[in-house]
């Protein structure tokens, strides 16, 4: 997928581009599950309930599947 001129302009202005529908529902579930696994294994094992910020840097380096998304 190549970005359009408008997407490139947005990227150069704001630093990101949104690609809607890039992943299907099953892929989003897998990505979410893999992030949760990283939070559980690297983040101390506590259940992440969203009440506090969790920071694991770099996150994707702790998971082979997430690294394949780059």
PDB file of C-alpha atoms in Angstrom:
ATOM      1  CA  UNK A   1       0.000   0.000   0.000  1.00  0.00           C
ATOM      2  CA  UNK A   2       1.447   3.334  -1.065  1.00  0.00           C
ATOM      3  CA  UNK A   3       0.389   6.519   0.718  1.00  0.00           C
ATOM      4  CA  UNK A   4      -1.401   9.181  -1.293  1.00  0.00           C
ATOM      5  CA  UNK A   5      -0.079  12.714  -1.615  1.00  0.00           C
ATOM      6  CA  UNK A   6      -2.704  13.833   0.915  1.00  0.00           C
ATOM      7  CA  UNK A   7      -1.564  11.147   3.383  1.00  0.00           C
ATOM      8  CA  UNK A   8       2.071  12.162   2.930  1.00  0.00           C
ATOM      9  CA  UNK A   9       1.179  15.804   3.547  1.00  0.00           C
ATOM     10  CA  UNK A  10      -0.718  14.791   6.705  1.00  0.00           C
ATOM     11  CA  UNK A  11       2.266  12.719   7.846  1.00  0.00           C
ATOM     12  CA  UNK A  12       4.714  15.572   7.323  1.00  0.00           C
ATOM     13  CA  UNK A  13       2.384  17.946   9.184  1.00  0.00           C
ATOM     14  CA  UNK A  14       1.258  15.766  12.108  1.00  0.00           C
ATOM     15  CA  UNK A  15       3.733  12.858  12.181  1.00  0.00           C
ATOM     16  CA  UNK A  16       1.264  10.020  11.599  1.00  0.00           C
ATOM     17  CA  UNK A  17      -1.166   8.596   9.038  1.00  0.00           C
ATOM     18  CA  UNK A  18      -4.333   6.588   9.688  1.00  0.00           C
ATOM     19  CA  UNK A  19      -4.923   3.610   7.390  1.00  0.00           C
ATOM     20  CA  UNK A  20      -8.531   2.632   8.057  1.00  0.00           C
ATOM     21  CA  UNK A  21      -9.470  -1.025   7.550  1.00  0.00           C
ATOM     22  CA  UNK A  22      -5.781  -1.997   7.301  1.00  0.00           C
ATOM     23  CA  UNK A  23      -6.386  -4.914   9.690  1.00  0.00           C
ATOM     24  CA  UNK A  24      -9.478  -7.106   9.896  1.00  0.00           C
ATOM     25  CA  UNK A  25     -11.215  -7.983  13.182  1.00  0.00           C
ATOM     26  CA  UNK A  26      -9.254 -11.215  13.674  1.00  0.00           C
ATOM     27  CA  UNK A  27      -5.947  -9.414  13.137  1.00  0.00           C
ATOM     28  CA  UNK A  28      -6.906  -6.659  15.595  1.00  0.00           C
ATOM     29  CA  UNK A  29      -7.801  -9.308  18.189  1.00  0.00           C
ATOM     30  CA  UNK A  30      -4.433 -11.016  17.684  1.00  0.00           C
ATOM     31  CA  UNK A  31      -2.561  -7.708  18.020  1.00  0.00           C
ATOM     32  CA  UNK A  32      -4.519  -6.835  21.177  1.00  0.00           C
ATOM     33  CA  UNK A  33      -3.912 -10.295  22.650  1.00  0.00           C
ATOM     34  CA  UNK A  34      -0.188 -10.075  21.922  1.00  0.00           C
ATOM     35  CA  UNK A  35       0.044  -6.660  23.602  1.00  0.00           C
ATOM     36  CA  UNK A  36      -1.801  -8.057  26.622  1.00  0.00           C
ATOM     37  CA  UNK A  37       0.702 -10.917  26.743  1.00  0.00           C
ATOM     38  CA  UNK A  38       3.575  -8.428  26.805  1.00  0.00           C
ATOM     39  CA  UNK A  39       1.883  -6.461  29.584  1.00  0.00           C
ATOM     40  CA  UNK A  40       1.403  -9.648  31.612  1.00  0.00           C
ATOM     41  CA  UNK A  41       4.914 -11.044  31.108  1.00  0.00           C
ATOM     42  CA  UNK A  42       7.030  -7.882  31.116  1.00  0.00           C
ATOM     43  CA  UNK A  43       4.791  -5.535  33.069  1.00  0.00           C
ATOM     44  CA  UNK A  44       4.875  -7.446  36.331  1.00  0.00           C
ATOM     45  CA  UNK A  45       1.990  -9.844  35.780  1.00  0.00           C
ATOM     46  CA  UNK A  46      -0.758  -7.568  37.070  1.00  0.00           C
ATOM     47  CA  UNK A  47      -4.003  -7.360  35.120  1.00  0.00           C
ATOM     48  CA  UNK A  48      -4.101  -4.077  33.203  1.00  0.00           C
ATOM     49  CA  UNK A  49      -7.500  -2.549  33.957  1.00  0.00           C
ATOM     50  CA  UNK A  50      -6.911   0.856  32.371  1.00  0.00           C
ATOM     51  CA  UNK A  51      -6.947   2.756  35.675  1.00  0.00           C
ATOM     52  CA  UNK A  52      -3.200   3.420  35.512  1.00  0.00           C
ATOM     53  CA  UNK A  53      -0.793   4.010  32.679  1.00  0.00           C
ATOM     54  CA  UNK A  54       1.442   1.091  31.777  1.00  0.00           C
ATOM     55  CA  UNK A  55       4.699   1.881  30.003  1.00  0.00           C
ATOM     56  CA  UNK A  56       6.923  -0.806  28.527  1.00  0.00           C
ATOM     57  CA  UNK A  57       9.542   0.598  26.158  1.00  0.00           C
ATOM     58  CA  UNK A  58      10.123  -0.743  23.579  1.00  0.00           C
ATOM     59  CA  UNK A  59       6.935  -2.802  23.714  1.00  0.00           C
ATOM     60  CA  UNK A  60       7.046  -4.688  20.437  1.00  0.00           C
ATOM     61  CA  UNK A  61      10.605  -5.903  20.997  1.00  0.00           C
ATOM     62  CA  UNK A  62       9.217  -8.289  23.605  1.00  0.00           C
ATOM     63  CA  UNK A  63       7.008 -10.153  21.117  1.00  0.00           C
ATOM     64  CA  UNK A  64       7.989 -11.837  17.829  1.00  0.00           C
ATOM     65  CA  UNK A  65       4.556 -11.415  16.261  1.00  0.00           C
ATOM     66  CA  UNK A  66       4.383  -7.687  17.010  1.00  0.00           C
ATOM     67  CA  UNK A  67       7.838  -7.254  15.446  1.00  0.00           C
ATOM     68  CA  UNK A  68       6.506  -8.708  12.188  1.00  0.00           C
ATOM     69  CA  UNK A  69       4.061  -5.794  11.896  1.00  0.00           C
ATOM     70  CA  UNK A  70       6.842  -3.301  11.192  1.00  0.00           C
TER      71      UNK A  70
END
